XYZ file of N, CA and C in Angstrom:
873
model
N -6.935 -109.468 40.309
C -6.810 -108.612 41.483
C -5.439 -108.797 42.086
N -4.769 -107.713 42.375
C -3.444 -107.754 42.985
C -3.476 -107.024 44.317
N -2.508 -107.296 45.227
C -2.446 -106.541 46.482
C -2.356 -105.045 46.253
N -1.649 -104.634 45.176
C -1.528 -103.207 44.902
C -2.881 -102.601 44.549
N -3.674 -103.359 43.787
C -5.005 -102.873 43.415
C -5.890 -102.698 44.637
N -5.910 -103.706 45.504
C -6.782 -103.629 46.668
C -6.299 -102.594 47.672
N -4.995 -102.359 47.734
C -4.499 -101.322 48.630
C -4.968 -99.950 48.171
N -5.030 -99.757 46.849
C -5.465 -98.473 46.318
C -6.967 -98.286 46.486
N -7.728 -99.367 46.395
C -9.181 -99.286 46.499
C -9.691 -100.548 47.186
N -9.661 -100.584 48.522
C -10.013 -101.808 49.246
C -11.445 -102.269 49.008
N -12.358 -101.380 48.600
C -13.736 -101.798 48.340
C -13.799 -102.805 47.193
N -12.829 -102.735 46.278
C -12.817 -103.670 45.164
C -12.564 -105.100 45.624
N -12.079 -105.263 46.836
C -11.854 -106.595 47.395
C -13.106 -107.127 48.091
N -14.071 -106.276 48.304
C -15.284 -106.641 49.034
C -16.237 -107.404 48.127
N -16.785 -108.491 48.649
C -17.730 -109.318 47.898
C -19.044 -109.418 48.649
N -20.132 -109.295 47.907
C -21.475 -109.480 48.457
C -21.899 -110.923 48.255
N -22.014 -111.673 49.346
C -22.634 -112.987 49.241
C -24.121 -112.794 48.990
N -24.627 -113.467 47.986
C -25.987 -113.224 47.511
C -27.035 -113.404 48.603
N -26.755 -114.257 49.587
C -27.759 -114.509 50.630
C -27.910 -113.325 51.582
N -26.930 -112.417 51.609
C -27.037 -111.240 52.466
C -28.186 -110.341 52.007
N -28.380 -110.263 50.710
C -29.494 -109.515 50.130
C -30.404 -110.517 49.428
N -30.998 -111.367 50.214
C -31.710 -112.538 49.689
C -32.854 -112.164 48.752
N -33.416 -110.992 48.924
C -34.546 -110.569 48.085
C -34.130 -110.304 46.649
N -32.855 -110.032 46.422
C -32.388 -109.715 45.085
C -32.226 -110.978 44.238
N -32.696 -110.935 43.012
C -32.407 -111.978 42.038
C -30.944 -111.875 41.619
N -30.490 -112.812 40.803
C -29.119 -112.735 40.306
C -28.864 -111.420 39.565
N -29.710 -111.032 38.602
C -29.448 -109.753 37.919
C -29.474 -108.561 38.871
N -30.383 -108.561 39.834
C -30.450 -107.451 40.786
C -29.202 -107.400 41.664
N -28.718 -108.575 42.085
C -27.520 -108.611 42.927
C -26.292 -108.164 42.147
N -26.177 -108.614 40.904
C -25.048 -108.186 40.072
C -25.100 -106.679 39.860
N -26.276 -106.168 39.544
C -26.421 -104.724 39.350
C -26.103 -103.965 40.632
N -26.511 -104.512 41.778
C -26.215 -103.865 43.047
C -24.723 -103.810 43.323
N -24.008 -104.888 43.016
C -22.561 -104.889 43.202
C -21.894 -103.828 42.333
N -22.334 -103.732 41.093
C -21.761 -102.731 40.191
C -22.084 -101.324 40.678
N -23.321 -101.120 41.094
C -23.763 -99.796 41.537
C -22.990 -99.327 42.768
N -22.645 -100.273 43.632
C -21.917 -99.923 44.857
C -20.407 -100.109 44.705
N -19.959 -100.387 43.486
C -18.536 -100.463 43.146
C -17.813 -101.581 43.881
N -18.508 -102.703 44.108
C -17.849 -103.873 44.678
C -17.127 -104.627 43.565
N -16.152 -105.444 43.953
C -15.380 -106.154 42.951
C -15.816 -107.582 42.704
N -16.662 -108.135 43.599
C -16.962 -109.560 43.497
C -18.337 -109.855 44.068
N -18.821 -111.045 43.746
C -20.102 -111.524 44.248
C -19.953 -112.997 44.613
N -20.605 -113.404 45.704
C -20.702 -114.812 46.075
C -22.083 -115.304 45.685
N -22.137 -116.343 44.874
C -23.396 -116.822 44.310
C -23.876 -118.088 45.013
N -25.198 -118.294 44.946
C -25.818 -119.518 45.449
C -26.407 -120.298 44.285
N -26.352 -121.605 44.383
C -26.742 -122.456 43.269
C -28.213 -122.319 42.891
N -29.084 -122.169 43.862
C -30.514 -122.132 43.557
C -30.893 -120.910 42.729
N -30.500 -119.693 43.132
C -30.794 -118.529 42.279
C -30.093 -118.599 40.922
N -28.888 -119.169 40.897
C -28.188 -119.323 39.624
C -28.977 -120.236 38.700
N -29.496 -121.331 39.226
C -30.292 -122.245 38.406
C -31.553 -121.563 37.898
N -32.151 -120.732 38.740
C -33.371 -120.024 38.341
C -33.095 -119.059 37.195
N -31.957 -118.370 37.247
C -31.626 -117.423 36.183
C -31.021 -118.124 34.972
N -30.409 -119.265 35.209
C -29.721 -119.992 34.150
C -28.218 -119.893 34.341
N -27.549 -121.053 34.297
C -26.114 -121.081 34.565
C -25.325 -120.272 33.546
N -25.532 -120.527 32.274
C -24.783 -119.804 31.239
C -25.101 -118.321 31.263
N -26.380 -117.998 31.476
C -26.782 -116.594 31.519
C -26.135 -115.880 32.703
N -26.047 -116.559 33.849
C -25.405 -115.964 35.021
C -23.917 -115.740 34.778
N -23.251 -116.740 34.204
C -21.824 -116.603 33.925
C -21.558 -115.409 33.016
N -22.372 -115.241 31.996
C -22.202 -114.108 31.073
C -22.499 -112.787 31.763
N -23.551 -112.772 32.566
C -23.937 -111.547 33.263
C -22.818 -111.070 34.182
N -22.269 -111.977 34.963
C -21.202 -111.623 35.899
C -19.949 -111.192 35.144
N -19.622 -111.927 34.103
C -18.433 -111.599 33.314
C -18.568 -110.227 32.656
N -19.726 -109.963 32.076
C -19.937 -108.681 31.404
C -19.929 -107.514 32.388
N -20.300 -107.790 33.651
C -20.308 -106.739 34.675
C -18.916 -106.478 35.239
N -17.948 -107.317 34.874
C -16.592 -107.135 35.379
C -16.398 -107.598 36.805
N -17.255 -108.504 37.275
C -17.172 -109.004 38.641
C -16.457 -110.351 38.695
N -15.828 -110.623 39.814
C -15.325 -111.952 40.130
C -16.390 -112.718 40.910
N -16.378 -114.035 40.801
C -17.223 -114.876 41.655
C -16.338 -115.385 42.782
N -16.520 -114.814 43.964
C -15.652 -115.160 45.089
C -15.930 -116.563 45.603
N -17.170 -117.020 45.478
C -17.494 -118.388 45.882
C -18.828 -118.781 45.266
N -19.019 -120.088 45.171
C -20.326 -120.647 44.856
C -20.751 -121.484 46.047
N -21.931 -121.186 46.561
C -22.514 -121.931 47.672
C -23.705 -122.741 47.140
N -23.826 -123.960 47.405
C -22.830 -124.731 48.100
C -22.937 -126.163 47.633
N -21.831 -126.889 47.822
C -21.852 -128.325 47.715
C -21.824 -128.899 49.118
N -21.580 -130.216 49.186
C -21.453 -130.836 50.494
C -22.590 -131.771 50.833
N -22.961 -131.787 52.130
C -23.946 -132.726 52.669
C -23.586 -134.134 52.203
N -22.372 -134.515 52.607
C -21.739 -135.733 52.142
C -21.953 -136.920 53.077
N -22.530 -136.708 54.236
C -22.570 -137.769 55.245
C -23.621 -138.829 54.961
N -24.518 -138.574 54.021
C -25.479 -139.617 53.653
C -24.768 -140.787 52.991
N -23.639 -140.489 52.333
C -22.847 -141.538 51.735
C -23.497 -142.220 50.553
N -24.376 -141.510 49.835
C -25.081 -142.148 48.722
C -24.641 -141.554 47.387
N -25.020 -142.220 46.315
C -24.623 -141.791 44.977
C -25.261 -140.461 44.615
N -26.497 -140.235 45.063
C -27.187 -138.989 44.723
C -26.408 -137.779 45.226
N -25.852 -137.878 46.420
C -25.072 -136.767 46.977
C -23.822 -136.515 46.139
N -23.122 -137.579 45.775
C -21.927 -137.415 44.956
C -22.271 -136.815 43.593
N -23.359 -137.277 43.002
C -23.763 -136.750 41.693
C -24.090 -135.267 41.780
N -24.776 -134.871 42.846
C -25.118 -133.456 43.003
C -23.861 -132.619 43.194
N -22.904 -133.140 43.910
C -21.653 -132.401 44.106
C -20.838 -132.314 42.831
N -20.887 -133.326 42.008
C -20.220 -133.224 40.709
C -20.869 -132.126 39.872
N -22.195 -132.039 39.930
C -22.885 -130.954 39.219
C -22.457 -129.603 39.773
N -22.309 -129.511 41.084
C -21.872 -128.247 41.698
C -20.475 -127.870 41.217
N -19.593 -128.841 41.090
C -18.253 -128.577 40.568
C -18.340 -128.046 39.140
N -19.178 -128.671 38.322
C -19.336 -128.221 36.940
C -19.866 -126.790 36.882
N -20.796 -126.465 37.780
C -21.335 -125.104 37.824
C -20.257 -124.109 38.244
N -19.451 -124.475 39.232
C -18.367 -123.592 39.675
C -17.368 -123.355 38.551
N -17.110 -124.386 37.759
C -16.213 -124.226 36.615
C -16.802 -123.237 35.612
N -18.070 -123.374 35.303
C -18.719 -122.484 34.335
C -18.685 -121.035 34.811
N -18.816 -120.834 36.116
C -18.861 -119.492 36.688
C -17.469 -118.925 36.997
N -16.427 -119.725 36.798
C -15.059 -119.327 37.170
C -14.993 -118.907 38.633
N -15.697 -119.641 39.483
C -15.731 -119.323 40.908
C -14.386 -119.618 41.552
N -13.969 -118.752 42.457
C -12.704 -118.959 43.158
C -12.755 -120.185 44.050
N -13.956 -120.562 44.514
C -14.085 -121.724 45.389
C -15.515 -122.231 45.344
N -15.657 -123.536 45.487
C -16.954 -124.160 45.728
C -17.006 -124.504 47.209
N -17.867 -123.834 47.956
C -17.967 -124.038 49.399
C -18.674 -125.363 49.681
N -18.067 -126.170 50.555
C -18.656 -127.441 50.969
C -19.072 -127.369 52.434
N -20.373 -127.429 52.681
C -20.918 -127.633 54.028
C -21.159 -129.130 54.129
N -20.358 -129.836 54.932
C -20.194 -131.272 54.730
C -21.374 -132.128 55.176
N -22.277 -131.588 56.004
C -23.423 -132.357 56.460
C -23.264 -132.819 57.892
N -24.411 -133.091 58.523
C -24.426 -133.536 59.911
C -24.593 -135.044 60.025
N -25.134 -135.484 61.135
C -25.371 -136.911 61.331
C -26.403 -137.404 60.317
N -26.184 -138.570 59.709
C -27.162 -139.098 58.757
C -28.541 -139.240 59.399
N -29.532 -138.694 58.716
C -30.896 -138.785 59.215
C -31.325 -137.657 60.119
N -30.417 -136.689 60.387
C -30.789 -135.497 61.144
C -30.952 -134.370 60.138
N -32.190 -133.951 59.936
C -32.515 -133.009 58.860
C -32.473 -131.577 59.392
N -31.742 -130.676 58.712
C -31.718 -129.279 59.159
C -33.120 -128.701 59.276
N -33.392 -128.093 60.412
C -34.686 -127.480 60.646
C -35.775 -128.438 61.080
N -35.511 -129.745 61.004
C -36.529 -130.733 61.374
C -36.076 -131.661 62.486
N -34.774 -131.897 62.567
C -34.250 -132.751 63.615
C -34.144 -134.205 63.204
N -33.914 -135.104 64.189
C -33.722 -136.521 63.885
C -34.969 -137.152 63.270
N -34.738 -137.938 62.236
C -35.804 -138.707 61.604
C -35.691 -140.162 62.059
N -36.755 -140.946 61.877
C -36.680 -142.361 62.292
C -35.473 -143.063 61.680
N -34.728 -143.752 62.528
C -33.570 -144.492 62.060
C -32.317 -143.664 61.891
N -32.286 -142.431 62.405
C -31.100 -141.590 62.263
C -29.904 -142.225 62.969
N -28.711 -141.783 62.580
C -27.480 -142.336 63.136
C -26.870 -141.397 64.173
N -26.369 -141.976 65.265
C -25.608 -141.219 66.260
C -24.098 -141.378 66.071
N -23.693 -142.042 65.014
C -22.288 -142.380 64.793
C -21.548 -141.178 64.212
N -21.029 -140.321 65.089
C -20.350 -139.111 64.649
C -19.035 -139.445 63.947
N -18.281 -140.369 64.491
C -17.016 -140.751 63.852
C -17.277 -141.328 62.465
N -18.322 -142.126 62.346
C -18.664 -142.695 61.050
C -19.074 -141.631 60.049
N -19.796 -140.620 60.516
C -20.206 -139.528 59.628
C -18.983 -138.794 59.099
N -18.011 -138.549 59.962
C -16.791 -137.866 59.523
C -16.005 -138.729 58.532
N -16.026 -140.032 58.729
C -15.355 -140.913 57.781
C -16.031 -140.866 56.418
N -17.346 -140.752 56.389
C -18.051 -140.635 55.111
C -17.656 -139.365 54.368
N -17.441 -138.288 55.103
C -16.983 -137.050 54.474
C -15.628 -137.275 53.816
N -14.720 -137.924 54.537
C -13.391 -138.181 53.991
C -13.480 -139.057 52.744
N -14.339 -140.053 52.760
C -14.493 -140.942 51.603
C -15.046 -140.191 50.400
N -16.021 -139.324 50.631
C -16.607 -138.551 49.528
C -15.593 -137.564 48.964
N -14.803 -136.944 49.840
C -13.799 -135.985 49.376
C -12.768 -136.680 48.492
N -12.444 -137.914 48.801
C -11.488 -138.653 47.983
C -11.989 -138.856 46.560
N -13.295 -138.872 46.385
C -13.886 -138.984 45.054
C -13.979 -137.617 44.380
N -14.395 -136.606 45.142
C -14.692 -135.304 44.559
C -13.454 -134.454 44.281
N -12.427 -134.572 45.101
C -11.255 -133.711 44.916
C -10.582 -133.927 43.562
N -10.335 -135.161 43.141
C -9.751 -135.333 41.804
C -10.670 -134.827 40.691
N -11.977 -135.031 40.848
C -12.933 -134.543 39.850
C -12.850 -133.024 39.744
N -12.794 -132.353 40.901
C -12.683 -130.895 40.899
C -11.343 -130.457 40.318
N -10.277 -131.169 40.677
C -8.959 -130.797 40.189
C -8.860 -130.855 38.682
N -9.500 -131.844 38.077
C -9.484 -131.970 36.622
C -10.174 -130.790 35.947
N -11.046 -130.120 36.664
C -11.819 -129.015 36.103
C -11.348 -127.655 36.600
N -10.265 -127.643 37.337
C -9.715 -126.384 37.817
C -10.566 -125.713 38.880
N -11.328 -126.503 39.624
C -12.211 -125.976 40.673
C -11.604 -126.304 42.033
N -11.613 -125.320 42.914
C -11.089 -125.521 44.260
C -12.235 -125.746 45.242
N -12.220 -126.876 45.919
C -13.193 -127.162 46.961
C -12.762 -126.454 48.244
N -13.731 -125.900 48.959
C -13.432 -125.161 50.184
C -14.254 -125.747 51.328
N -13.590 -126.481 52.195
C -14.255 -127.084 53.349
C -14.575 -126.006 54.372
N -15.846 -125.922 54.766
C -16.242 -124.894 55.730
C -16.597 -125.522 57.074
N -15.756 -125.312 58.088
C -16.156 -125.739 59.428
C -17.255 -124.818 59.952
N -18.261 -125.403 60.569
C -19.364 -124.640 61.143
C -19.301 -124.691 62.662
N -19.858 -123.682 63.287
C -19.918 -123.622 64.747
C -20.461 -124.949 65.296
N -19.938 -125.420 66.432
C -20.360 -126.723 66.955
C -21.869 -126.883 67.159
N -22.600 -125.789 67.314
C -24.054 -125.937 67.509
C -24.737 -126.496 66.266
N -24.026 -126.506 65.130
C -24.584 -127.063 63.900
C -24.053 -128.461 63.597
N -23.335 -129.067 64.526
C -22.687 -130.344 64.250
C -23.708 -131.436 63.933
N -24.819 -131.469 64.627
C -25.783 -132.558 64.453
C -26.438 -132.548 63.083
N -26.758 -131.350 62.581
C -27.608 -131.329 61.383
C -26.978 -130.683 60.155
N -25.813 -130.024 60.293
C -25.266 -129.317 59.129
C -23.802 -129.618 58.834
N -22.963 -129.745 59.848
C -21.541 -129.935 59.559
C -20.836 -130.640 60.702
N -20.340 -131.836 60.417
C -19.569 -132.569 61.421
C -18.123 -132.087 61.485
N -17.778 -131.097 60.665
C -16.520 -130.367 60.828
C -16.815 -129.104 61.627
N -16.214 -128.985 62.818
C -16.537 -127.876 63.712
C -15.395 -126.907 63.933
N -14.182 -127.298 63.578
C -13.038 -126.416 63.803
C -12.207 -126.293 62.538
N -11.476 -125.201 62.464
C -10.575 -125.012 61.334
C -9.514 -126.106 61.315
N -9.074 -126.538 62.465
C -8.094 -127.609 62.533
C -8.600 -128.898 61.906
N -9.856 -129.259 62.181
C -10.443 -130.455 61.562
C -10.473 -130.320 60.038
N -10.872 -129.155 59.553
C -10.940 -128.941 58.106
C -9.558 -129.031 57.480
N -8.551 -128.468 58.147
C -7.187 -128.523 57.617
C -6.649 -129.947 57.624
N -6.967 -130.706 58.648
C -6.545 -132.103 58.686
C -7.103 -132.858 57.482
N -8.357 -132.608 57.160
C -9.011 -133.299 56.053
C -8.453 -132.838 54.711
N -8.131 -131.551 54.612
C -7.618 -131.003 53.350
C -6.176 -131.399 53.087
N -5.451 -131.771 54.130
C -3.999 -131.936 54.028
C -3.574 -132.989 53.016
N -4.432 -133.945 52.713
C -4.069 -135.006 51.794
C -4.179 -134.632 50.330
N -4.514 -133.384 50.040
C -4.770 -132.971 48.659
C -3.956 -131.723 48.326
N -3.671 -131.497 47.045
C -2.988 -130.259 46.657
C -3.797 -129.038 47.078
N -3.094 -127.958 47.424
C -3.795 -126.760 47.902
C -4.723 -126.187 46.837
N -4.395 -126.392 45.561
C -5.261 -125.859 44.513
C -6.534 -126.684 44.333
N -6.571 -127.885 44.941
C -7.774 -128.720 44.864
C -8.685 -128.522 46.073
N -8.113 -128.491 47.265
C -8.909 -128.443 48.494
C -8.339 -127.388 49.438
N -9.172 -126.424 49.784
C -8.825 -125.414 50.764
C -9.866 -125.375 51.863
N -9.852 -124.307 52.636
C -10.784 -124.153 53.753
C -11.397 -122.756 53.719
N -12.532 -122.643 54.354
C -13.201 -121.357 54.540
C -12.953 -120.887 55.970
N -12.524 -119.652 56.108
C -12.475 -119.010 57.425
C -13.676 -118.078 57.495
N -14.707 -118.516 58.197
C -15.936 -117.737 58.365
C -15.984 -117.262 59.803
N -15.950 -115.951 59.997
C -15.832 -115.402 61.350
C -16.949 -115.875 62.274
N -18.163 -116.005 61.769
C -19.291 -116.441 62.601
C -19.021 -117.816 63.200
N -18.425 -118.682 62.424
C -18.268 -120.070 62.835
C -17.013 -120.342 63.656
N -15.965 -119.533 63.488
C -14.676 -119.910 64.094
C -14.171 -118.951 65.163
N -14.839 -117.835 65.408
C -14.297 -116.796 66.285
C -13.987 -117.303 67.689
N -14.711 -118.293 68.149
C -14.663 -118.777 69.530
C -13.485 -119.710 69.804
N -12.851 -120.234 68.770
C -11.909 -121.342 68.874
C -10.596 -120.881 69.510
N -10.174 -121.438 70.655
C -8.927 -121.010 71.284
C -7.693 -121.344 70.455
N -7.821 -122.246 69.481
C -6.707 -122.605 68.607
C -6.726 -121.840 67.284
N -7.629 -120.863 67.154
C -7.864 -120.252 65.849
C -6.618 -119.586 65.272
N -5.917 -118.775 66.039
C -4.740 -118.081 65.510
C -3.701 -119.064 65.009
N -3.463 -120.106 65.772
C -2.482 -121.108 65.373
C -2.924 -121.847 64.116
N -4.211 -122.124 64.010
C -4.702 -122.860 62.842
C -4.711 -121.990 61.589
N -5.009 -120.697 61.734
C -4.918 -119.797 60.577
C -3.474 -119.726 60.102
N -2.537 -119.617 61.046
C -1.120 -119.604 60.669
C -0.730 -120.904 59.977
N -1.235 -122.011 60.480
C -0.981 -123.316 59.864
C -1.507 -123.372 58.432
N -2.634 -122.710 58.198
C -3.245 -122.704 56.866
C -2.488 -121.837 55.879
N -1.609 -120.981 56.371
C -1.003 -119.956 55.534
C -0.009 -120.481 54.529
N 0.394 -119.563 53.668
C 1.349 -119.870 52.614
C 1.154 -118.915 51.459
N 1.864 -119.124 50.348
C 1.685 -118.259 49.174
C 0.224 -118.219 48.739
N -0.265 -117.017 48.454
C -1.662 -116.818 48.043
C -2.653 -117.311 49.092
N -2.231 -117.313 50.337
C -3.125 -117.739 51.406
C -3.058 -119.201 51.728
N -2.214 -119.959 51.021
C -2.081 -121.376 51.332
C -3.406 -122.096 51.195
N -3.877 -122.665 52.283
C -5.137 -123.421 52.277
C -6.376 -122.535 52.389
N -6.212 -121.256 52.684
C -7.394 -120.400 52.859
C -7.962 -120.072 51.483
N -9.113 -120.643 51.200
C -9.762 -120.444 49.902
C -10.792 -119.333 49.939
N -11.290 -119.017 51.138
C -12.322 -117.981 51.258
C -12.291 -117.413 52.668
N -12.421 -116.089 52.752
C -12.567 -115.407 54.037
C -13.939 -114.741 54.040
N -14.833 -115.245 54.896
C -16.198 -114.737 54.985
C -16.388 -114.051 56.329
N -17.055 -112.907 56.310
C -17.222 -112.133 57.540
C -18.683 -111.792 57.786
N -19.033 -111.840 59.035
C -20.276 -111.292 59.590
C -20.110 -111.395 61.093
N -21.052 -110.861 61.846
C -20.917 -110.851 63.300
C -21.754 -111.952 63.937
N -21.446 -112.236 65.197
C -22.142 -113.255 65.994
C -22.992 -112.523 67.025
N -24.304 -112.657 66.911
C -25.218 -111.924 67.784
C -25.364 -112.621 69.137
N -25.486 -111.824 70.181
C -25.714 -112.353 71.521
C -26.764 -111.487 72.205
N -27.884 -112.057 72.634
C -28.196 -113.490 72.541
C -28.577 -113.904 71.120
N -28.449 -115.180 70.855
C -28.868 -115.709 69.568
C -30.388 -115.720 69.476
N -30.942 -115.587 68.280
C -32.388 -115.707 68.116
C -32.837 -117.154 68.290
N -34.142 -117.365 68.349
C -34.675 -118.720 68.522
C -34.194 -119.640 67.406
N -34.157 -119.133 66.187
C -33.599 -119.881 65.065
C -32.135 -119.486 64.943
N -31.246 -120.332 65.458
C -29.830 -119.961 65.528
C -29.201 -119.832 64.146
N -29.838 -120.365 63.124
C -29.315 -120.186 61.773
C -29.293 -118.711 61.389
N -30.194 -117.930 62.010
C -30.332 -116.515 61.682
C -29.614 -115.621 62.694
N -28.626 -116.178 63.366
C -27.903 -115.430 64.396
C -26.736 -114.626 63.882
N -26.620 -114.482 62.567
C -25.546 -113.668 61.982
C -25.968 -112.204 61.935
N -25.042 -111.329 62.226
C -25.350 -109.904 62.193
C -24.367 -109.138 61.325
N -24.732 -107.899 61.031
C -23.809 -107.007 60.343
C -22.582 -106.782 61.218
N -21.426 -106.681 60.595
C -20.195 -106.465 61.352
C -20.360 -105.240 62.256
N -20.008 -105.405 63.523
C -20.154 -104.333 64.495
C -21.404 -104.433 65.336
N -22.341 -105.319 64.959
C -23.581 -105.473 65.716
C -23.522 -106.612 66.722
N -22.404 -107.327 66.771
C -22.279 -108.457 67.672
C -21.009 -108.387 68.492
N -20.404 -109.557 68.742
C -19.330 -109.638 69.733
C -17.954 -109.990 69.157
N -17.825 -110.116 67.843
C -16.556 -110.534 67.262
C -15.583 -109.359 67.166
N -14.328 -109.607 67.517
C -13.249 -108.637 67.359
C -12.574 -108.932 66.011
N -12.943 -108.158 64.998
C -12.498 -108.468 63.637
C -11.038 -108.114 63.382
N -10.485 -107.174 64.126
C -9.124 -106.725 63.857
C -8.095 -107.842 63.950
N -7.978 -108.508 65.094
C -6.984 -109.580 65.205
C -7.251 -110.740 64.247
N -8.520 -111.048 64.007
C -8.845 -112.160 63.131
C -8.427 -111.862 61.693
N -8.761 -110.643 61.234
C -8.369 -110.250 59.874
C -6.852 -110.146 59.758
N -6.195 -109.653 60.794
C -4.738 -109.570 60.771
C -4.107 -110.950 60.645
N -4.689 -111.931 61.315
C -4.164 -113.295 61.228
C -4.333 -113.855 59.825
N -5.483 -113.617 59.214
C -5.728 -114.097 57.850
C -4.776 -113.412 56.876
N -4.563 -112.109 57.071
C -3.633 -111.374 56.217
C -2.205 -111.887 56.388
N -1.801 -112.117 57.625
C -0.456 -112.624 57.890
C -0.244 -114.011 57.292
N -1.329 -114.750 57.136
C -1.240 -116.075 56.527
C -1.035 -116.006 55.021
N -1.102 -114.800 54.455
C -0.847 -114.632 53.035
C -2.071 -114.491 52.168
N -3.256 -114.473 52.785
C -4.491 -114.408 51.986
C -4.701 -113.005 51.435
N -4.848 -112.906 50.121
C -5.089 -111.622 49.464
C -6.345 -111.664 48.609
N -7.178 -112.687 48.794
C -8.387 -112.842 47.988
C -9.515 -111.954 48.453
N -10.687 -112.214 47.900
C -11.863 -111.419 48.236
C -12.308 -111.673 49.674
N -12.940 -110.656 50.248
C -13.523 -110.760 51.584
C -15.035 -110.665 51.409
N -15.703 -111.748 51.740
C -17.109 -111.924 51.396
C -17.988 -111.777 52.632
N -19.029 -110.963 52.510
C -19.957 -110.756 53.613
C -21.175 -111.653 53.400
N -21.350 -112.606 54.315
C -22.462 -113.555 54.234
C -23.268 -113.466 55.529
N -24.506 -112.986 55.423
C -25.345 -112.766 56.604
C -26.691 -113.454 56.420
N -27.064 -114.275 57.403
C -28.416 -114.844 57.494
C -29.100 -114.134 58.660
N -30.049 -113.278 58.364
C -30.676 -112.475 59.410
C -32.011 -111.967 58.876
N -33.101 -112.283 59.574
C -34.439 -111.951 59.074
C -34.634 -110.448 58.915
N -34.123 -109.649 59.844
C -34.295 -108.201 59.745
C -33.516 -107.630 58.573
N -32.312 -108.144 58.359
C -31.515 -107.672 57.225
C -32.155 -108.088 55.914
N -32.693 -109.286 55.853
C -33.376 -109.727 54.636
C -34.595 -108.863 54.330
N -35.249 -108.356 55.375
C -36.450 -107.545 55.176
C -36.133 -106.090 54.833
N -34.890 -105.668 55.050
C -34.505 -104.270 54.818
C -34.268 -104.004 53.340
N -34.167 -102.735 52.998
C -33.842 -102.340 51.626
C -32.439 -102.851 51.287
N -32.301 -103.691 50.252
C -30.982 -104.252 49.950
C -29.909 -103.211 49.669
N -30.282 -102.097 49.043
C -29.286 -101.055 48.787
C -28.767 -100.461 50.091
N -29.646 -100.282 51.064
C -29.198 -99.786 52.357
C -28.315 -100.805 53.066
N -28.644 -102.088 52.905
C -27.824 -103.154 53.499
C -26.405 -103.111 52.923
N -26.290 -102.991 51.604
C -24.966 -102.971 50.976
C -24.198 -101.712 51.374
N -24.881 -100.581 51.459
C -24.210 -99.348 51.873
C -23.664 -99.482 53.294
N -24.472 -100.061 54.193
C -24.002 -100.289 55.562
C -22.856 -101.281 55.581
N -22.967 -102.317 54.778
C -21.923 -103.325 54.678
C -20.595 -102.698 54.284
N -20.618 -101.815 53.313
C -19.390 -101.137 52.876
C -18.787 -100.305 54.006
N -19.630 -99.539 54.693
C -19.123 -98.692 55.776
C -18.486 -99.529 56.877
N -19.171 -100.589 57.278
C -18.639 -101.429 58.359
C -17.361 -102.150 57.918
N -17.329 -102.585 56.682
C -16.135 -103.239 56.153
C -14.936 -102.283 56.204
N -15.135 -101.059 55.758
C -14.048 -100.094 55.726
C -13.585 -99.713 57.132
N -14.506 -99.651 58.087
C -14.123 -99.222 59.437
C -13.624 -100.359 60.302
N -14.099 -101.586 60.090
C -13.776 -102.683 60.988
C -12.829 -103.722 60.397
N -12.748 -103.785 59.062
C -12.002 -104.880 58.450
C -10.900 -104.366 57.520
N -11.263 -103.539 56.549
C -10.255 -103.095 55.578
C -9.162 -102.271 56.236
């Protein structure tokens, strides 16, 4: 994909993150991307495992699609061997799929389980949890580099700090990535998670450089207000919430990023809707608000 190609047909830069149309299997999602003339797909490890890793790689390749990201590795704050082993497997899967990035959601406080809360003996040591992430990255980055896989640190909105990600700002993610070559470790700019940050423009500029510098993935969806009871499902279709996508996308573009733009939405109503209608709406909103 080149800037000239995407300028001629910006829809080819659009990627469907598989979780946006959660009802679709891997073959259905790939077929949907082709049917709607998208250029890329963001895959999740669980559906890929269900369909088969080699079979998925062949299916995507034969369809002429790029894999904009593989979700997800991470959850590194437990600091145990099992977590590292699982992340090595995720790197191997990303290599097989030729994914542009392996997204890392780094994990929350040890013993705080997503959706369940603190378990007996959980840790309140936030600084220690962040140090565990740094220690795990020191092991995983060289492993990924040897396989040509780029790790993408994803900062999550601070409301997820306890149970999902002790990285809450783009600045924190860039600080952690700075010790590694840009081709080994980058960052995710996800509009849902970072729109609120008063330092965002400066940090996106800091991330910039040739081919986007440290920006390994640009993910878009809207932030709903009020949030639903389950805040994990507070993502909306672009234009249905409060994010101003124009300045944010302009900043990412000015930083040099020319990669795929991936729509990732967790929303019960969208999951229940006809996936073809969801993708059609996604294309329209992308063209009017982002492209």
